[in-house]
Amino acid sequence: MKVLLYSENQKTFKKSGIGHALLQQKDALNQNGIEVTFDPKDDYDLCHINTLLNKSYRFLKKIKKKNIPYVVHGHSTKEDFLNSFKFSNSILAPWFNRNILRMYNNTKYIITPTSYSKQLITNYGVKAKIFAISNGINLNKYLEDTKYNDEEVNKFYDFLNIKESDKFIIGMGFYFVRKGLVDFIEVARKFPNIKFIWFGKRYPLITSRPIMKAIKNKPNNVILPGYINMEYKKVAFAKASLFFFPSYEETEGIVTLEALASKLPLLVRNIGVYNGWLKKDYNCHMADDNEGFIKEINRILTEDQTIITSRGYEVVKERDLKIIGNKLKAVYEEVLANH
């Protein structure tokens, strides 16, 4: 079997969750003996469409005419588009909603990362068969003996202009209100002796006013270094005291899987996407608001986290890419059998 993993504007999506998921899919499928191509002009047996905008819809219509089997990936929902960038709640929301529903209503099969996102898409009235399959995690990249070396550690600290003795907390994601960056900055004010570092790509032209205001007034202990590569990311997850991700809405949150795989204490907002796989005070920490986050951070920094992080690691063991690839393969086989 050969599968086309389709994404429009791959350069644009490269540093997004969708871009990351695309590479995860390739790795997962390769581990299960499935050949992958990213080239729409190539020959393939099945198409897995990962993006949902106009170019993707035109491509979907094209492969339907050619009678090529396909499945659409439900990375995006109406809910996680809101509170993202400038105009996402007003001018762009109706356009985006039409686009995703057009894609979801023109396929018989959808793959989406969690039971939560499956339920959201079902609630839109979509009639397709929906499979909840995690984006997964390559656990081999996070094994203790391959996390980092001394040279990478030194480069990381030089890059951030901090000392190895500095205690720091990390967050990660686009500069969106939805991701909780404003809250991340506000919580940091209560911990002036700890560095709060948020990694992520910023696009100034579409950054919303609340984010611009928060950045302008951020305390000195907040560091915003931009996007980082895997080399620095490994060190960040290995050396941080906590992964603090106060996002208001996710379809899964690949960065949470990365934190769990690194056995790094994880603090998230208590939202629906985590129901059924993350549990407060069992395999992670949760709170509802900034006051709760502050209390949890104080606890995490003063209490032993070994048991909780070990339980968190069990969560991602079930989402290793070898297992995820096998689940994707089963879906593909069903699509091909019923085509």
CSV table of C-alpha atoms in Angstrom, one decimal:
chain,number,residue,atom,x,y,z
A,1,MET,CA,0.0,0.0,0.0
A,2,LYS,CA,1.2,3.5,-0.9
A,3,VAL,CA,-0.4,6.5,0.7
A,4,LEU,CA,-0.4,10.2,-0.3
A,5,LEU,CA,-0.2,12.4,2.8
A,6,TYR,CA,-1.7,15.6,1.4
A,7,SER,CA,-1.3,19.1,2.8
A,8,GLU,CA,-1.8,22.3,1.0
A,9,ASN,CA,0.8,25.1,1.4
A,10,GLN,CA,3.2,22.8,3.2
A,11,LYS,CA,5.7,25.6,4.0
A,12,THR,CA,2.9,27.6,5.8
A,13,PHE,CA,1.8,24.7,7.9
A,14,LYS,CA,5.3,23.3,8.5
A,15,LYS,CA,5.6,24.9,12.0
A,16,SER,CA,2.0,24.2,13.0
A,17,GLY,CA,0.5,21.3,14.8
A,18,ILE,CA,-0.8,20.0,11.4
A,19,GLY,CA,2.7,20.1,10.0
A,20,HIS,CA,4.0,18.2,13.0
A,21,ALA,CA,1.2,15.7,12.7
A,22,LEU,CA,2.0,15.1,9.0
A,23,LEU,CA,5.6,14.1,9.9
A,24,GLN,CA,4.2,11.9,12.7
A,25,GLN,CA,1.9,10.1,10.2
A,26,LYS,CA,4.8,9.4,7.9
A,27,ASP,CA,6.9,7.9,10.6
A,28,ALA,CA,4.0,5.9,12.0
A,29,LEU,CA,3.1,4.5,8.6
A,30,ASN,CA,6.7,3.7,7.7
A,31,GLN,CA,7.0,1.7,10.9
A,32,ASN,CA,4.1,-0.4,9.7
A,33,GLY,CA,5.5,-1.1,6.3
A,34,ILE,CA,3.4,1.5,4.4
A,35,GLU,CA,5.0,3.6,1.7
A,36,VAL,CA,4.3,7.3,1.9
A,37,THR,CA,4.5,10.1,-0.6
A,38,PHE,CA,3.9,13.9,-0.2
A,39,ASP,CA,3.8,14.5,-3.9
A,40,PRO,CA,0.2,14.7,-5.4
A,41,LYS,CA,1.7,13.9,-8.8
A,42,ASP,CA,3.0,10.6,-7.6
A,43,ASP,CA,1.2,7.2,-7.9
A,44,TYR,CA,-0.6,6.1,-4.7
A,45,ASP,CA,-3.4,3.8,-3.6
A,46,LEU,CA,-5.1,6.1,-1.1
A,47,CYS,CA,-5.1,9.8,-0.2
A,48,HIS,CA,-5.0,11.1,3.4
A,49,ILE,CA,-6.0,14.8,3.3
A,50,ASN,CA,-4.7,16.8,6.2
A,51,THR,CA,-5.8,20.3,5.4
A,52,LEU,CA,-9.3,21.7,4.9
A,53,LEU,CA,-9.2,25.0,2.9
A,54,ASN,CA,-10.0,25.8,-0.7
A,55,LYS,CA,-7.0,24.1,-2.3
A,56,SER,CA,-7.6,21.0,-0.4
A,57,TYR,CA,-11.3,20.9,-1.5
A,58,ARG,CA,-10.3,21.3,-5.1
A,59,PHE,CA,-7.9,18.4,-4.7
A,60,LEU,CA,-10.6,16.3,-3.0
A,61,LYS,CA,-12.9,16.9,-6.0
A,62,LYS,CA,-10.1,16.0,-8.3
A,63,ILE,CA,-9.3,12.6,-6.7
A,64,LYS,CA,-13.1,11.9,-6.4
A,65,LYS,CA,-13.3,12.2,-10.2
A,66,LYS,CA,-10.4,9.8,-10.5
A,67,ASN,CA,-12.1,7.4,-8.2
A,68,ILE,CA,-9.2,7.4,-5.8
A,69,PRO,CA,-10.0,6.3,-2.2
A,70,TYR,CA,-9.4,9.0,0.5
A,71,VAL,CA,-9.9,9.9,4.1
A,72,VAL,CA,-10.0,13.4,5.6
A,73,HIS,CA,-8.2,14.3,8.8
A,74,GLY,CA,-10.2,16.3,11.4
A,75,HIS,CA,-7.3,18.4,12.9
A,76,SER,CA,-9.5,21.5,13.0
A,77,THR,CA,-12.8,22.4,14.6
A,78,LYS,CA,-14.9,25.5,14.8
A,79,GLU,CA,-14.0,25.7,18.5
A,80,ASP,CA,-10.2,25.7,18.1
A,81,PHE,CA,-10.3,28.4,15.4
A,82,LEU,CA,-11.9,30.9,17.7
A,83,ASN,CA,-9.5,33.2,19.7
A,84,SER,CA,-6.6,32.4,17.5
A,85,PHE,CA,-5.4,35.4,15.4
A,86,LYS,CA,-6.8,38.8,14.3
A,87,PHE,CA,-10.4,38.5,12.9
A,88,SER,CA,-10.7,34.8,13.8
A,89,ASN,CA,-13.9,35.5,15.8
A,90,SER,CA,-15.5,37.9,13.3
A,91,ILE,CA,-14.7,38.2,9.6
A,92,LEU,CA,-12.9,34.8,9.2
A,93,ALA,CA,-15.0,32.5,11.4
A,94,PRO,CA,-18.0,32.0,8.9
A,95,TRP,CA,-15.5,31.4,6.1
A,96,PHE,CA,-13.5,28.9,8.1
A,97,ASN,CA,-16.6,27.1,9.3
A,98,ARG,CA,-17.9,26.7,5.7
A,99,ASN,CA,-14.6,25.4,4.6
A,100,ILE,CA,-14.3,22.7,7.2
A,101,LEU,CA,-17.9,21.6,6.9
A,102,ARG,CA,-17.6,21.4,3.2
A,103,MET,CA,-14.7,19.0,3.6
A,104,TYR,CA,-16.2,16.9,6.4
A,105,ASN,CA,-19.5,16.6,4.5
A,106,ASN,CA,-17.8,15.3,1.4
A,107,THR,CA,-16.1,12.3,2.8
A,108,LYS,CA,-17.2,9.0,4.1
A,109,TYR,CA,-14.3,8.7,6.6
A,110,ILE,CA,-12.7,11.1,9.0
A,111,ILE,CA,-9.7,10.6,11.3
A,112,THR,CA,-9.5,13.0,14.3
A,113,PRO,CA,-7.1,13.0,17.3
A,114,THR,CA,-9.5,12.4,20.3
A,115,SER,CA,-12.9,11.3,21.3
A,116,TYR,CA,-13.5,14.9,22.2
A,117,SER,CA,-12.9,16.3,18.7
A,118,LYS,CA,-14.9,13.3,17.3
A,119,GLN,CA,-17.9,14.4,19.3
A,120,LEU,CA,-17.5,18.0,18.2
A,121,ILE,CA,-17.5,17.0,14.5
A,122,THR,CA,-20.4,14.7,15.1
A,123,ASN,CA,-22.4,17.5,16.7
A,124,TYR,CA,-22.0,19.6,13.4
A,125,GLY,CA,-24.3,17.0,11.8
A,126,VAL,CA,-21.5,15.3,9.8
A,127,LYS,CA,-22.5,11.8,8.7
A,128,ALA,CA,-19.1,10.4,8.0
A,129,LYS,CA,-17.6,7.5,10.0
A,130,ILE,CA,-15.2,9.1,12.4
A,131,PHE,CA,-12.2,7.4,13.9
A,132,ALA,CA,-10.5,8.8,17.0
A,133,ILE,CA,-6.8,8.2,16.6
A,134,SER,CA,-4.1,10.1,18.5
A,135,ASN,CA,-1.5,12.1,16.6
A,136,GLY,CA,1.0,9.9,18.5
A,137,ILE,CA,4.5,10.4,19.7
A,138,ASN,CA,7.9,9.0,18.7
A,139,LEU,CA,9.0,7.8,22.1
A,140,ASN,CA,12.5,6.9,20.8
A,141,LYS,CA,13.2,10.7,20.6
A,142,TYR,CA,12.5,11.1,24.3
A,143,LEU,CA,14.4,8.2,25.8
A,144,GLU,CA,16.7,9.3,28.7
A,145,ASP,CA,20.0,8.4,27.0
A,146,THR,CA,19.1,10.3,23.8
A,147,LYS,CA,17.6,13.4,25.1
A,148,TYR,CA,20.6,15.7,24.8
A,149,ASN,CA,24.3,16.0,25.2
A,150,ASP,CA,26.5,18.7,26.9
A,151,GLU,CA,27.1,20.6,23.7
A,152,GLU,CA,23.4,20.9,23.0
A,153,VAL,CA,22.7,22.0,26.6
A,154,ASN,CA,25.4,24.8,26.4
A,155,LYS,CA,24.0,26.0,23.0
A,156,PHE,CA,20.5,26.0,24.5
A,157,TYR,CA,21.4,28.2,27.5
A,158,ASP,CA,23.4,30.5,25.2
A,159,PHE,CA,20.5,30.8,22.9
A,160,LEU,CA,18.2,31.9,25.7
A,161,ASN,CA,20.8,34.0,27.4
A,162,ILE,CA,20.1,32.3,30.8
A,163,LYS,CA,22.3,30.4,33.3
A,164,GLU,CA,22.2,26.7,33.9
A,165,SER,CA,21.4,27.5,37.5
A,166,ASP,CA,18.2,29.3,36.5
A,167,LYS,CA,14.9,27.5,37.2
A,168,PHE,CA,12.5,27.8,34.3
A,169,ILE,CA,9.0,26.8,33.2
A,170,ILE,CA,8.1,26.3,29.6
A,171,GLY,CA,5.0,26.6,27.4
A,172,MET,CA,4.7,26.2,23.6
A,173,GLY,CA,2.4,27.2,20.8
A,174,PHE,CA,1.4,29.9,18.4
A,175,TYR,CA,0.9,33.4,19.8
A,176,PHE,CA,-2.9,32.9,20.3
A,177,VAL,CA,-5.2,33.9,23.1
A,178,ARG,CA,-6.7,30.4,22.7
A,179,LYS,CA,-3.3,28.9,23.6
A,180,GLY,CA,-3.3,30.7,26.9
A,181,LEU,CA,-0.3,32.9,26.3
A,182,VAL,CA,-1.9,35.9,28.0
A,183,ASP,CA,-2.5,33.7,31.1
A,184,PHE,CA,1.0,32.3,30.9
A,185,ILE,CA,2.4,35.8,31.1
A,186,GLU,CA,0.1,36.9,33.9
A,187,VAL,CA,0.9,33.8,36.0
A,188,ALA,CA,4.7,34.5,35.5
A,189,ARG,CA,4.3,37.8,37.3
A,190,LYS,CA,3.7,35.9,40.5
A,191,PHE,CA,7.1,34.1,40.2
A,192,PRO,CA,9.7,36.8,39.5
A,193,ASN,CA,12.6,34.5,40.4
A,194,ILE,CA,11.6,31.8,37.8
A,195,LYS,CA,12.0,32.2,34.1
A,196,PHE,CA,8.9,31.6,32.0
A,197,ILE,CA,9.8,30.7,28.4
A,198,TRP,CA,7.2,30.4,25.7
A,199,PHE,CA,8.3,28.8,22.4
A,200,GLY,CA,6.4,29.3,19.3
A,201,LYS,CA,6.2,31.0,15.9
A,202,ARG,CA,4.8,34.5,15.9
A,203,TYR,CA,3.2,36.2,12.8
A,204,PRO,CA,3.1,39.9,13.7
A,205,LEU,CA,0.6,40.9,11.0
A,206,ILE,CA,-2.1,38.6,12.3
A,207,THR,CA,-1.3,38.7,16.0
A,208,SER,CA,-4.4,39.9,18.0
A,209,ARG,CA,-4.5,43.0,20.2
A,210,PRO,CA,-4.7,41.1,23.5
A,211,ILE,CA,-1.5,39.2,22.7
A,212,MET,CA,0.3,42.4,21.5
A,213,LYS,CA,-0.7,44.1,24.8
A,214,ALA,CA,0.4,41.2,26.9
A,215,ILE,CA,3.8,41.0,25.2
A,216,LYS,CA,4.3,44.8,25.5
A,217,ASN,CA,3.6,44.7,29.2
A,218,LYS,CA,5.3,41.3,30.1
A,219,PRO,CA,7.5,41.0,33.1
A,220,ASN,CA,11.2,40.6,32.7
A,221,ASN,CA,11.2,36.9,33.6
A,222,VAL,CA,9.1,36.1,30.5
A,223,ILE,CA,11.2,35.0,27.5
A,224,LEU,CA,9.7,34.7,24.0
A,225,PRO,CA,12.5,33.2,21.8
A,226,GLY,CA,10.2,32.2,18.9
A,227,TYR,CA,10.2,28.8,17.2
A,228,ILE,CA,12.8,26.2,18.2
A,229,ASN,CA,14.1,23.1,16.5
A,230,MET,CA,14.0,19.6,17.9
A,231,GLU,CA,17.6,19.9,19.2
A,232,TYR,CA,16.6,22.7,21.5
A,233,LYS,CA,13.2,21.3,22.3
A,234,LYS,CA,14.7,18.1,23.7
A,235,VAL,CA,16.8,20.1,26.1
A,236,ALA,CA,13.9,22.4,27.0
A,237,PHE,CA,11.8,19.4,28.0
A,238,ALA,CA,14.7,17.7,29.8
A,239,LYS,CA,15.8,20.7,31.8
A,240,ALA,CA,12.6,22.6,32.6
A,241,SER,CA,10.8,22.3,36.0
A,242,LEU,CA,7.3,22.2,34.4
A,243,PHE,CA,5.4,22.3,31.2
A,244,PHE,CA,2.7,24.9,31.7
A,245,PHE,CA,0.1,24.8,28.9
A,246,PRO,CA,-3.0,26.9,29.8
A,247,SER,CA,-4.8,26.4,26.4
A,248,TYR,CA,-8.5,27.0,26.3
A,249,GLU,CA,-9.2,24.6,23.4
A,250,GLU,CA,-7.4,21.8,21.7
A,251,THR,CA,-8.2,18.8,19.5
A,252,GLU,CA,-5.4,17.0,21.3
A,253,GLY,CA,-2.3,19.0,22.0
A,254,ILE,CA,0.8,17.3,20.6
A,255,VAL,CA,3.0,19.3,23.0
A,256,THR,CA,1.3,17.7,26.0
A,257,LEU,CA,2.3,14.3,24.6
A,258,GLU,CA,5.9,15.6,24.3
A,259,ALA,CA,5.9,16.7,27.9
A,260,LEU,CA,4.5,13.4,29.2
A,261,ALA,CA,7.1,11.5,27.0
A,262,SER,CA,9.9,13.6,28.7
A,263,LYS,CA,8.5,12.8,32.1
A,264,LEU,CA,8.2,16.5,32.7
A,265,PRO,CA,5.4,17.6,35.1
A,266,LEU,CA,2.4,18.8,33.1
A,267,LEU,CA,0.0,21.6,34.1
A,268,VAL,CA,-3.0,22.2,31.8
A,269,ARG,CA,-6.4,23.9,32.0
A,270,ASN,CA,-9.3,21.6,32.9
A,271,ILE,CA,-10.9,21.4,29.5
A,272,GLY,CA,-12.9,18.8,27.6
A,273,VAL,CA,-10.2,17.5,25.3
A,274,TYR,CA,-8.4,15.8,28.2
A,275,ASN,CA,-11.4,13.8,29.5
A,276,GLY,CA,-10.7,10.1,29.5
A,277,TRP,CA,-6.9,10.2,29.3
A,278,LEU,CA,-5.5,13.0,31.5
A,279,LYS,CA,-6.5,13.0,35.2
A,280,LYS,CA,-5.8,15.7,37.7
A,281,ASP,CA,-3.3,14.7,40.4
A,282,TYR,CA,-3.0,11.3,38.9
A,283,ASN,CA,-0.9,11.7,35.7
A,284,CYS,CA,-0.9,15.5,35.4
A,285,HIS,CA,-1.9,18.7,37.1
A,286,MET,CA,-5.0,20.8,36.2
A,287,ALA,CA,-6.6,24.1,37.2
A,288,ASP,CA,-9.5,26.2,36.0
A,289,ASP,CA,-8.0,29.7,36.2
A,290,ASN,CA,-4.8,31.7,37.0
A,291,GLU,CA,-5.4,31.5,40.7
A,292,GLY,CA,-5.5,27.7,40.4
A,293,PHE,CA,-2.4,27.7,38.2
A,294,ILE,CA,-0.4,29.6,40.7
A,295,LYS,CA,-1.4,27.2,43.5
A,296,GLU,CA,-0.5,24.2,41.3
A,297,ILE,CA,2.8,25.6,40.3
A,298,ASN,CA,3.7,26.1,44.0
A,299,ARG,CA,2.8,22.5,44.7
A,300,ILE,CA,4.7,21.1,41.7
A,301,LEU,CA,7.9,23.0,42.6
A,302,THR,CA,7.8,21.8,46.2
A,303,GLU,CA,6.5,18.2,45.9
A,304,ASP,CA,8.0,15.0,44.5
A,305,GLN,CA,6.6,14.5,41.0
A,306,THR,CA,8.0,11.0,40.2
A,307,ILE,CA,4.8,9.0,40.6
A,308,ILE,CA,2.7,11.5,38.6
A,309,THR,CA,5.2,11.8,35.7
A,310,SER,CA,5.6,8.0,35.6
A,311,ARG,CA,1.9,7.6,35.2
A,312,GLY,CA,1.9,10.3,32.5
A,313,TYR,CA,4.5,8.3,30.7
A,314,GLU,CA,2.1,5.3,30.6
A,315,VAL,CA,-0.3,7.5,28.7
A,316,VAL,CA,2.1,8.1,25.9
A,317,LYS,CA,3.3,4.6,25.7
A,318,GLU,CA,-0.2,3.8,24.4
A,319,ARG,CA,0.3,6.5,21.8
A,320,ASP,CA,3.7,5.4,20.4
A,321,LEU,CA,3.9,5.9,16.7
A,322,LYS,CA,4.2,2.1,16.0
A,323,ILE,CA,0.7,1.6,17.6
A,324,ILE,CA,-0.7,4.7,15.9
A,325,GLY,CA,0.5,3.6,12.5
A,326,ASN,CA,-1.2,0.2,13.0
A,327,LYS,CA,-4.5,2.0,13.7
A,328,LEU,CA,-4.1,4.2,10.6
A,329,LYS,CA,-3.4,1.1,8.6
A,330,ALA,CA,-6.6,-0.6,9.8
A,331,VAL,CA,-8.6,2.5,8.7
A,332,TYR,CA,-6.9,2.5,5.3
A,333,GLU,CA,-7.7,-1.1,4.8
A,334,GLU,CA,-11.4,-0.5,5.7
A,335,VAL,CA,-11.6,2.4,3.2
A,336,LEU,CA,-10.0,0.3,0.4
A,337,ALA,CA,-12.2,-2.7,1.2
A,338,ASN,CA,-15.4,-0.6,1.0
A,339,HIS,CA,-14.3,1.6,-2.0
